[in-house]
């Protein structure tokens, strides 16, 4: 056990149940499984020698499930970190809870914070995490930013960082962020910003290709799900590249070029393309659409009209993110988890 | 291409359609606020359960329906009736128990029905509506008339066997049925976070092999969009959908409820989430409607509701001879 080492775990209890379950085949992720993930993270962090774990509380049974699961845990199941539940004065049921929990975990010494949720959860955590590294695990609808990792593996990586057995500079990277200005309103996105002609925020999700006009991506991976897959299959940009991608979209019925992209779970659609190019950091771009909505990380959040210009700027000032693959590769290279039995005199030849 | 993606963008609501939606929501609100006042005077017999705060649900769903379609309602049914086109004059008279009422004054608040409008009735039986709409949806499917049937029910009814059996039946028969779970947080005085075993009512859809979605019940546009997809899916033979609408009712479970079981959550909802306020801000902000247009609707609705109360109070009550009419047995 490494004194002073602390891991934070924020499990967003708000489950993804939006319209993509009706217009597509988006998954249902029950809170009981988030509880299981927290328990697996704790087990791995304990095995990695983490002294303390800070776990979020909620009004929907995730933290309660952790208490019940640990009460039934067998004594032979291995050590756990000392568990501290982080309680807020009042739960709001909104992203404010995530922001406040992250603030509290920083204040109590978390060296790394694992988030269970979707792109929105990471966006909320990023607002208050400062320089503390995040490890975002996917439990949402179609997540481009958090990755799908088995919680046991993720917990091991978090434990290696929290116990200072890997260097933060070697296994984390500063992610990018897209700043949106829409009149007096400010928003940020960690993955993509999409300007569409849909007039109202409505049910939030975007799934109709003919309404999409401009897509700004902080990064674009060919293996992504969601809107950033459009850019990822056409003009990829890595999470660690200095630039992003901007795509001008067109009606697929009339466009010269289309790309088949998985824009929602179960939906691979032809998307009309007019142009795709690098999006340099620090250069504001003004949307050419006169009226519509702006979606951040796949969800319509802002409505704008002719008197409200929309600008999008890429910046390299997002949250610091723990790279699970790099962490465990470093652990393997340095044999951090390998224990070599030292021959005793009796067993020596 | 795979999936059930809607290729064409949803038709944007025209200014006239937006005005209609606002008029419906405003009519429900004014109707309920006035019944709240009138009930306190003691002139209204029986119980009333008010729908104020929940207007975006009935309006967002019913704006996709026409006379081919039917709805079944709950004990909190005034909003559903108005959104499905039941005459407000007849409704007010019915609540006052008068002969000019929708059901000749014999049903009262909890039994307003108008089959000519596809309104199968408010219903005092919790969980009574879902089986009814399975029958209606089966009829539409067999006739091939393109009709869709919708059951509105509450979080309390979501735990009733009738509701769960109906979800199963609608799924195995692939019925053009839509189940709208109006979750206002309380079954009478019991919190749904305690009484509903799943995180959300929408979760139950997966067990019955149908899509389940959650929408913000204060947001007409969110309800309208989800309901539009569900109705289109049902009309095209895609089967049933469960939509969970989350919001807060502004009044108690019934008029006279002391509401000792809940904190002051209504004030926040009225001030910050109210569907009429949100709607006005959205459509004026986007330039689709003006405040003057909406103010005019407010005045017209206020006049109509006032007239309905005057007429209801002046109308005659059913007499002794009416006891033996409108029943299944002929006493003539």
XYZ file of C-alpha atoms in Angstrom:
681
model
C 0.000 0.000 0.000
C 1.359 3.399 -0.953
C 0.585 6.090 1.682
C -1.167 9.155 0.316
C -2.282 7.495 -2.917
C -5.908 8.301 -3.728
C -8.252 7.421 -6.591
C -11.569 9.208 -7.190
C -14.556 7.527 -8.860
C -17.525 9.512 -10.184
C -20.404 7.362 -11.446
C -23.070 9.373 -13.240
C -26.373 7.749 -12.251
C -28.356 9.351 -15.063
C -28.774 6.574 -17.548
C -28.915 7.130 -21.281
C -32.538 6.689 -22.381
C -32.855 9.262 -25.128
C -34.637 9.069 -28.467
C -31.812 7.058 -30.023
C -33.484 4.002 -28.494
C -36.477 4.762 -30.722
C -34.829 5.952 -33.926
C -31.812 3.654 -33.636
C -30.755 0.672 -31.550
C -28.909 2.440 -28.757
C -28.095 0.353 -25.707
C -29.557 0.492 -22.235
C -26.941 0.684 -19.481
C -28.444 -0.112 -16.073
C -27.179 1.466 -12.879
C -26.623 -1.997 -11.408
C -23.804 -2.452 -13.915
C -22.290 0.893 -12.920
C -22.240 -0.418 -9.351
C -20.449 -3.543 -10.550
C -17.927 -1.396 -12.393
C -17.203 0.659 -9.273
C -16.607 -2.532 -7.288
C -14.252 -3.849 -9.961
C -12.377 -0.524 -10.040
C -12.003 -0.673 -6.261
C -10.729 -4.230 -6.347
C -8.109 -3.361 -8.949
C -7.060 -0.154 -7.201
C -6.705 -2.068 -3.956
C -4.552 -4.692 -5.603
C -2.418 -1.914 -7.091
C -1.711 -0.574 -3.605
C -3.921 2.502 -3.556
C -4.501 3.712 0.000
C -7.823 5.568 -0.372
C -10.723 5.630 -2.813
C -13.203 8.497 -2.979
C -16.555 7.359 -4.387
C -19.412 9.594 -5.501
C -22.861 9.411 -3.936
C -26.158 9.752 -5.758
C -29.887 9.460 -5.315
C -30.399 6.624 -7.767
C -28.796 3.657 -6.103
C -25.292 3.385 -7.576
C -23.461 4.249 -4.346
C -26.068 2.346 -2.331
C -25.364 -0.693 -4.480
C -21.647 -0.360 -3.761
C -22.340 -0.412 -0.009
C -24.475 -3.539 -0.359
C -21.966 -5.283 -2.623
C -19.037 -4.598 -0.310
C -21.009 -5.802 2.713
C -21.347 -9.173 0.996
C -17.713 -9.298 -0.130
C -15.791 -12.274 1.137
C -12.762 -11.668 3.329
C -10.596 -13.689 0.972
C -11.379 -11.430 -1.993
C -8.301 -9.222 -1.540
C -7.675 -5.826 -0.024
C -9.629 -2.754 -0.982
C -8.554 0.851 -0.596
C -9.969 2.664 2.421
C -13.348 3.789 1.122
C -14.685 7.339 1.554
C -18.011 8.343 0.058
C -18.151 11.942 -1.151
C -21.482 13.555 -0.341
C -22.798 16.864 -1.628
C -24.961 19.197 0.429
C -27.732 18.818 -2.136
C -28.009 16.722 -5.277
C -29.386 18.526 -8.320
C -29.711 15.581 -10.690
C -27.784 17.623 -13.277
C -24.215 17.977 -14.537
C -23.627 20.323 -11.585
C -23.387 17.237 -9.371
C -20.484 15.874 -11.427
C -18.714 19.238 -11.347
C -19.120 19.543 -7.567
C -18.030 15.950 -6.907
C -14.846 16.496 -8.910
C -14.100 19.676 -6.965
C -14.565 17.790 -3.684
C -12.350 14.895 -4.807
C -9.563 17.266 -5.852
C -9.756 18.952 -2.464
C -9.477 15.564 -0.748
C -6.366 14.612 -2.680
C -7.456 12.477 -5.628
C -4.478 11.810 -7.908
C -6.685 10.534 -10.715
C -10.465 10.565 -11.171
C -12.298 7.789 -13.019
C -15.610 8.856 -14.543
C -18.411 6.449 -15.473
C -20.702 8.121 -17.972
C -20.867 9.496 -21.458
C -19.373 12.453 -23.278
C -21.524 14.814 -21.210
C -20.163 13.400 -17.965
C -16.558 13.933 -19.048
C -17.403 17.437 -20.241
C -18.786 18.264 -16.800
C -15.790 16.712 -15.023
C -13.387 18.544 -17.318
C -14.808 21.876 -16.204
C -13.486 21.440 -12.660
C -10.743 18.785 -12.725
C -7.869 21.244 -13.171
C -4.653 19.329 -13.677
C -5.891 16.088 -12.099
C -5.955 13.351 -14.735
C -9.294 11.856 -15.774
C -9.893 8.277 -16.811
C -13.241 8.335 -18.646
C -15.047 4.989 -18.932
C -17.999 4.678 -21.276
C -21.478 3.925 -19.932
C -23.485 6.247 -22.182
C -25.290 6.155 -25.515
C -22.654 6.664 -28.177
C -19.478 7.892 -26.667
C -16.537 9.154 -28.634
C -14.483 10.536 -25.754
C -14.667 7.882 -23.018
C -13.303 4.529 -24.022
C -14.650 1.034 -23.441
C -12.292 -0.551 -20.948
C -12.891 -3.377 -18.560
C -13.070 -1.654 -15.181
C -10.536 -4.032 -13.648
C -7.947 -3.021 -16.242
C -8.848 0.639 -15.897
C -8.612 0.399 -12.109
C -5.133 -1.060 -12.390
C -4.015 1.785 -14.646
C -5.530 4.356 -12.305
C -3.786 2.663 -9.393
C -0.409 2.751 -11.110
C -0.739 6.493 -11.665
C -2.142 7.237 -8.199
C 0.762 5.367 -6.579
C 3.302 7.267 -8.724
C 4.711 4.111 -10.267
C 4.275 5.613 -13.726
C 5.132 9.193 -14.632
C 2.086 11.348 -15.350
C 3.805 13.045 -18.279
C 4.468 9.689 -19.922
C 0.977 8.198 -19.610
C -1.353 11.189 -19.837
C -2.024 13.714 -22.551
C -3.695 17.092 -22.600
C -6.867 16.717 -24.663
C -8.274 19.336 -26.971
C -11.492 21.275 -26.506
C -13.876 23.132 -28.797
C -15.223 26.445 -27.508
C -18.594 27.520 -28.882
C -19.811 31.105 -28.628
C -23.476 31.683 -29.489
C -24.502 35.212 -28.566
C -24.126 35.482 -24.785
C -23.983 31.713 -24.372
C -20.787 29.682 -24.083
C -20.465 25.928 -24.467
C -17.606 23.496 -24.793
C -17.270 20.159 -26.534
C -14.551 17.578 -26.126
C -15.267 15.664 -29.340
C -17.458 17.454 -31.839
C -19.656 20.445 -32.509
C -22.341 20.082 -35.166
C -24.396 22.916 -36.602
C -27.727 21.697 -37.987
C -30.821 23.267 -39.473
C -33.127 21.639 -36.916
C -34.847 24.627 -35.301
C -35.302 23.377 -31.748
C -33.275 21.471 -29.194
C -36.228 19.062 -28.816
C -35.140 15.571 -27.884
C -31.467 16.616 -28.234
C -30.023 13.770 -30.305
C -29.093 14.329 -33.959
C -29.779 11.500 -36.364
C -31.140 13.001 -39.576
C -28.306 13.422 -42.127
C -30.110 15.958 -44.297
C -30.205 18.478 -41.437
C -26.432 18.455 -40.746
C -24.442 21.415 -42.114
C -21.100 21.910 -40.343
C -19.070 19.552 -38.187
C -16.100 20.593 -36.056
C -14.046 17.822 -34.442
C -11.354 18.114 -31.775
C -10.243 14.679 -32.943
C -11.687 12.220 -35.403
C -10.981 8.496 -35.248
C -11.902 6.050 -38.006
C -13.205 3.611 -35.384
C -15.482 6.135 -33.636
C -19.254 5.955 -33.184
C -21.250 9.159 -33.556
C -20.860 12.277 -35.652
C -17.061 12.435 -35.373
C -16.932 9.166 -37.329
C -17.843 11.214 -40.418
C -14.567 13.103 -40.174
C -12.724 10.047 -38.882
C -13.468 8.062 -42.036
C -12.676 10.984 -44.309
C -9.937 13.091 -42.753
C -8.756 11.513 -39.476
C -7.077 13.448 -36.686
C -5.620 11.833 -33.588
C -6.411 12.843 -30.020
C -2.816 14.014 -29.690
C -2.569 15.904 -33.006
C -2.266 19.689 -32.624
C -5.165 20.284 -34.987
C -8.749 19.095 -35.387
C -11.001 18.680 -38.424
C -13.760 20.805 -39.913
C -16.239 19.248 -42.352
C -18.784 21.091 -44.458
C -21.764 18.794 -44.972
C -24.314 18.619 -47.732
C -27.598 16.916 -48.461
C -26.613 13.314 -49.278
C -29.222 13.209 -52.043
C -27.374 15.846 -54.091
C -23.793 15.802 -52.807
C -20.930 14.806 -55.141
C -19.312 12.841 -52.343
C -20.820 10.807 -49.516
C -19.268 8.838 -46.703
C -20.972 5.928 -44.940
C -20.583 6.671 -41.273
C -21.946 5.085 -38.064
C -23.584 8.244 -36.741
C -25.628 6.421 -34.071
C -25.719 2.866 -32.709
C -27.168 0.660 -35.420
C -27.245 3.456 -37.976
C -24.729 3.591 -40.819
C -25.892 6.388 -43.099
C -24.611 8.111 -46.243
C -23.507 11.622 -45.268
C -23.074 14.258 -47.958
C -19.676 15.973 -47.946
C -18.699 19.298 -49.469
C -15.312 19.808 -47.860
C -13.079 18.418 -45.105
C -9.864 19.972 -43.840
C -7.639 20.513 -40.820
C -9.017 22.780 -38.099
C -6.065 24.709 -36.627
C -6.127 25.608 -32.937
C -6.785 29.172 -31.864
C -8.546 30.293 -35.033
C -12.253 31.114 -34.550
C -14.548 29.946 -37.336
C -17.968 31.427 -37.853
C -20.821 29.116 -38.863
C -22.474 29.934 -42.168
C -25.897 28.628 -41.153
C -28.407 31.401 -40.427
C -30.814 29.557 -38.116
C -30.702 26.226 -36.350
C -29.204 24.403 -33.425
C -25.694 23.633 -32.210
C -25.015 20.150 -30.891
C -22.054 19.578 -28.571
C -20.741 16.025 -28.395
C -23.814 14.765 -30.239
C -26.580 16.522 -28.320
C -28.394 19.654 -29.437
C -27.855 22.249 -26.712
C -28.152 25.717 -28.288
C -30.783 27.310 -30.523
C -29.774 30.298 -32.640
C -31.382 32.670 -35.100
C -30.206 35.202 -37.662
C -29.125 37.725 -35.028
C -26.917 35.279 -33.163
C -23.700 34.317 -34.943
C -22.065 31.072 -33.887
C -18.279 30.739 -33.691
C -16.241 27.644 -32.892
C -12.607 27.672 -31.755
C -10.314 24.716 -31.132
C -8.031 25.004 -28.108
C -5.442 22.700 -26.597
C -6.617 23.232 -23.053
C -8.881 20.281 -22.327
C -8.586 17.899 -19.400
C -5.525 15.738 -18.816
C -6.498 12.165 -19.706
C -4.929 8.910 -18.564
C -4.021 6.562 -21.417
C -4.806 3.038 -20.163
C -2.940 1.336 -22.994
C 0.218 3.424 -22.488
C 0.076 2.968 -18.716
C -0.081 -0.804 -18.858
C 2.520 -0.906 -21.631
C 4.844 1.074 -19.370
C 4.041 -1.274 -16.494
C 4.911 -4.269 -18.657
C 8.123 -2.709 -19.990
C 9.304 -1.901 -16.474
C 7.912 -5.159 -15.021
C 6.007 -3.158 -12.402
C 3.501 -5.918 -11.779
C 5.932 -8.813 -12.073
C 7.110 -10.364 -8.847
C 10.219 -12.508 -9.048
C 10.545 -14.993 -6.218
C 14.020 -14.756 -4.715
C 15.582 -18.198 -4.230
C 16.069 -19.124 -0.604
C 19.127 -20.941 0.685
C 17.106 -24.118 1.116
C 15.919 -24.207 -2.462
C 19.171 -23.122 -4.036
C 21.065 -25.876 -5.811
C -28.037 1.128 -44.767
C -28.999 -0.482 -41.506
C -31.100 0.668 -38.607
C -34.415 2.443 -38.476
C -33.052 5.873 -39.226
C -35.559 8.451 -40.301
C -34.129 9.620 -43.591
C -36.186 12.724 -44.126
C -35.805 15.443 -41.533
C -38.867 15.844 -39.342
C -41.156 18.421 -40.855
C -40.568 21.725 -39.139
C -43.617 22.914 -37.262
C -45.345 25.694 -39.180
C -46.312 28.911 -37.363
C -49.953 27.789 -37.470
C -49.050 24.435 -35.921
C -47.044 26.190 -33.227
C -49.980 28.487 -32.457
C -52.306 25.471 -32.250
C -49.950 23.751 -29.832
C -49.733 26.861 -27.676
C -53.505 27.287 -27.728
C -53.980 23.697 -26.574
C -51.474 24.018 -23.741
C -52.900 27.380 -22.666
C -56.453 25.986 -22.778
C -55.466 23.075 -20.534
C -53.698 25.391 -18.090
C -56.550 27.894 -17.868
C -59.131 25.124 -17.637
C -57.299 23.513 -14.722
C -56.558 26.748 -12.908
C -60.244 27.646 -13.138
C -61.419 24.205 -11.960
C -58.998 24.601 -9.039
C -60.768 27.836 -8.089
C -64.272 26.534 -8.671
C -63.699 23.323 -6.712
C -62.819 25.376 -3.656
C -66.296 26.944 -3.713
C -67.944 23.549 -3.302
C -69.955 23.789 -6.528
C -68.210 20.830 -8.182
C -69.331 17.367 -7.052
C -66.921 14.450 -6.685
C -63.153 14.416 -6.974
C -60.961 16.300 -9.435
C -57.307 15.642 -10.265
C -55.636 18.485 -12.136
C -53.186 18.239 -15.038
C -51.590 21.707 -14.732
C -47.825 21.518 -15.330
C -48.121 18.458 -17.567
C -49.608 20.165 -20.664
C -46.646 19.516 -22.981
C -47.188 15.767 -22.742
C -50.806 15.554 -23.901
C -50.233 18.307 -26.463
C -46.960 16.957 -27.836
C -48.416 13.476 -28.293
C -51.913 14.340 -29.500
C -50.662 16.887 -32.053
C -49.650 13.848 -34.146
C -53.063 12.164 -33.898
C -56.212 12.466 -35.987
C -59.682 10.929 -35.930
C -58.320 7.509 -36.919
C -56.542 7.426 -33.614
C -57.721 6.859 -30.063
C -56.389 7.610 -26.623
C -57.126 6.215 -23.188
C -56.593 8.416 -20.205
C -56.345 8.377 -16.430
C -58.049 9.912 -13.419
C -56.019 13.042 -14.336
C -57.649 13.249 -17.753
C -58.726 16.819 -18.507
C -55.551 17.637 -20.445
C -55.774 14.507 -22.563
C -59.409 15.298 -23.414
C -58.616 18.847 -24.486
C -55.582 17.802 -26.515
C -57.660 15.151 -28.327
C -60.243 17.749 -29.267
C -63.057 17.195 -26.759
C -65.267 20.284 -26.503
C -64.310 22.438 -23.529
C -67.891 23.640 -22.945
C -69.077 20.047 -22.606
C -66.144 19.142 -20.371
C -66.759 21.987 -17.942
C -70.460 21.156 -17.792
C -69.596 17.508 -17.170
C -67.352 18.420 -14.259
C -70.185 20.492 -12.792
C -72.473 17.454 -13.255
C -74.802 19.137 -15.729
C -77.012 17.703 -18.439
C -75.088 19.585 -21.148
C -71.895 17.774 -20.193
C -69.880 15.469 -22.439
C -71.530 12.479 -20.742
C -74.758 14.237 -19.803
C -73.389 15.046 -16.377
C -73.277 11.445 -15.256
C -69.534 10.817 -15.407
C -67.894 13.814 -13.839
C -64.198 14.624 -13.959
C -62.915 11.053 -13.908
C -65.125 9.680 -16.686
C -65.128 12.278 -19.436
C -65.267 10.478 -22.763
C -66.028 11.374 -26.355
C -65.797 8.437 -28.716
C -66.455 10.709 -31.707
C -63.087 12.317 -30.997
C -61.284 9.056 -30.278
C -61.189 9.833 -26.564
C -61.951 6.495 -24.912
C -62.336 8.083 -21.532
C -60.714 9.338 -18.405
C -60.537 6.366 -16.082
C -60.772 6.018 -12.344
C -59.080 2.604 -12.488
C -55.307 3.002 -12.145
C -53.842 1.039 -15.054
C -57.252 0.805 -16.732
C -56.223 2.499 -19.980
C -53.477 0.256 -21.400
C -55.714 -2.812 -21.961
C -58.284 -0.608 -23.691
C -55.819 0.728 -26.213
C -54.546 -2.749 -26.989
C -58.087 -3.570 -28.104
C -58.367 -0.395 -30.107
C -54.941 -0.895 -31.678
C -55.823 -4.484 -32.586
C -58.990 -3.222 -34.261
C -57.010 -0.697 -36.295
C -54.481 -3.341 -37.268
C -57.176 -5.787 -38.404
C -59.098 -3.118 -40.299
C -55.922 -1.675 -41.769
C -57.168 1.857 -41.194
C -53.763 3.228 -40.181
C -55.004 4.141 -36.721
C -52.767 4.341 -33.678
C -53.888 3.986 -30.064
C -52.203 5.743 -27.160
C -52.471 5.033 -23.445
C -51.473 7.714 -20.999
C -50.767 6.365 -17.530
C -48.864 7.406 -14.446
C -45.895 6.134 -12.491
C -48.265 4.361 -10.125
C -49.991 2.579 -13.007
C -46.610 1.534 -14.373
C -46.520 -1.014 -11.520
C -49.988 -2.414 -12.245
C -50.391 -5.854 -13.776
C -52.809 -4.509 -16.375
C -50.127 -2.161 -17.693
C -47.398 -4.786 -17.790
C -49.684 -7.342 -19.458
C -50.654 -4.737 -22.041
C -47.023 -3.975 -22.846
C -46.487 -7.673 -23.438
C -49.632 -8.083 -25.516
C -48.869 -5.050 -27.663
C -45.427 -6.412 -28.353
C -46.351 -10.006 -29.236
C -49.193 -8.793 -31.455
C -47.019 -5.984 -32.842
C -49.799 -3.485 -32.260
C -49.818 0.178 -33.342
C -49.881 1.126 -29.665
C -47.981 3.807 -27.767
C -47.617 3.780 -24.017
C -46.977 7.188 -22.518
C -45.829 6.910 -18.908
C -46.443 10.309 -17.349
C -44.069 10.225 -14.398
C -44.844 13.192 -12.164
C -42.869 11.716 -9.302
C -45.704 10.543 -7.089
C -48.371 7.863 -7.132
C -50.775 9.785 -4.923
C -48.251 10.434 -2.093
C -45.767 7.639 -2.821
C -42.523 8.658 -4.485
C -41.792 6.868 -7.736
C -38.115 6.664 -6.783
C -39.266 4.268 -4.060
C -42.163 2.483 -5.730
C -40.729 1.874 -9.206
C -38.122 -0.886 -8.964
C -36.184 0.096 -12.077
C -34.128 3.268 -12.434
C -36.672 4.572 -14.918
C -40.026 3.331 -16.192
C -38.598 3.403 -19.726
C -36.190 0.623 -18.689
C -39.106 -1.793 -18.643
C -39.531 -1.490 -22.412
C -36.479 -3.651 -23.070
C -38.101 -6.539 -21.203
C -41.065 -6.369 -23.567
C -39.017 -6.040 -26.741
C -39.884 -2.467 -27.585
C -37.990 0.832 -27.557
C -38.223 2.871 -24.370
C -37.245 6.517 -24.268
C -37.305 9.336 -21.731
C -38.227 12.889 -22.608
C -38.377 16.159 -20.691
C -42.072 16.581 -20.012
C -41.777 20.339 -19.646
C -40.490 20.653 -23.216
C -43.195 20.472 -25.883
C -40.588 20.072 -28.607
C -38.952 17.101 -26.928
C -42.272 15.318 -26.441
C -43.448 16.239 -29.926
C -40.316 14.879 -31.556
C -40.293 11.571 -29.683
C -44.035 11.059 -30.111
C -43.752 11.827 -33.834
C -41.208 9.073 -34.274
C -43.294 6.637 -32.225
C -46.502 7.413 -34.124
C -44.759 7.104 -37.492
C -43.233 3.820 -36.396
C -46.612 2.483 -35.257
C -48.398 3.564 -38.460
C -45.730 1.869 -40.559
C -46.172 -1.440 -38.759
C -43.135 -1.072 -36.536
C -45.061 -1.896 -33.366
C -45.362 -0.359 -29.922
C -43.181 2.170 -28.102
C -42.905 3.204 -24.456
C -42.256 6.902 -23.840
C -41.564 8.074 -20.303
C -42.375 11.734 -19.785
C -40.876 13.264 -16.656
C -42.273 16.360 -15.029
C -44.043 17.719 -11.933
C -47.731 18.268 -11.362
C -48.489 21.739 -10.065
C -51.385 20.785 -7.805
C -51.844 17.941 -5.344
C -52.861 14.421 -6.271
C -56.464 15.563 -5.872
C -57.955 18.896 -4.941
C -57.686 19.104 -1.169
C -54.444 17.104 -0.977
C -52.301 18.732 1.728
C -49.112 17.601 -0.078
C -47.143 16.963 3.092
C -45.091 14.382 1.197
C -43.253 16.802 -1.069
C -41.021 19.785 -0.645
C -41.404 23.056 -2.462
C -40.518 21.650 -5.864
C -43.491 23.210 -7.610
C -42.216 26.755 -7.250
C -39.017 25.929 -9.105
C -40.962 24.138 -11.833
C -43.408 27.004 -12.278
C -40.651 29.614 -12.346
C -37.943 27.888 -14.356
C -39.326 24.875 -16.215
C -42.925 25.744 -17.050
C -43.881 24.413 -20.485
C -45.757 27.540 -21.509
C -42.884 29.830 -20.532
C -40.318 27.612 -22.225
C -42.430 27.388 -25.371
C -42.921 31.150 -25.553
C -39.210 31.814 -25.122
C -38.288 29.299 -27.809
C -40.708 30.385 -30.534
C -40.218 34.091 -29.996
C -36.452 33.638 -29.735
C -36.374 31.805 -33.046
C -38.588 34.438 -34.654
C -41.332 31.944 -35.530
C -44.032 33.684 -33.472
C -44.385 37.038 -31.744
C -45.440 37.865 -28.196
C -48.470 39.674 -29.612
C -49.670 36.504 -31.338
C -49.312 34.498 -28.145
C -50.934 37.214 -26.021
C -53.928 37.159 -28.342
C -54.272 33.398 -27.825
C -54.118 33.964 -24.068
C -57.025 36.413 -24.279
C -59.129 34.181 -26.512
C -58.605 31.177 -24.260
C -59.408 33.150 -21.109
C -62.678 34.290 -22.678
C -63.603 30.753 -23.746
C -62.890 29.252 -20.325
C -64.868 31.976 -18.564
C -67.788 31.344 -20.917
C -67.639 27.607 -20.257
C -67.993 28.160 -16.510
C -70.916 30.564 -16.924
C -72.675 28.107 -19.218
C -71.940 25.144 -16.949
C -73.352 26.879 -13.904
C -76.487 27.900 -15.773
C -77.142 24.459 -17.266
C -79.709 22.072 -15.732
C -78.748 19.027 -13.699
C -79.883 15.575 -14.818
C -83.324 14.771 -13.459
C -84.821 11.611 -12.021
C -85.845 10.465 -15.507
C -82.186 10.523 -16.594
C -81.302 7.818 -14.076
C -82.556 5.114 -16.424
C -81.012 6.382 -19.645
C -77.480 5.828 -21.038
C -77.289 2.413 -19.357
C -76.837 -1.005 -20.909
C -80.247 -2.317 -19.817
C -83.432 -0.895 -21.325
C -85.931 0.014 -18.654
C -88.528 1.301 -21.123
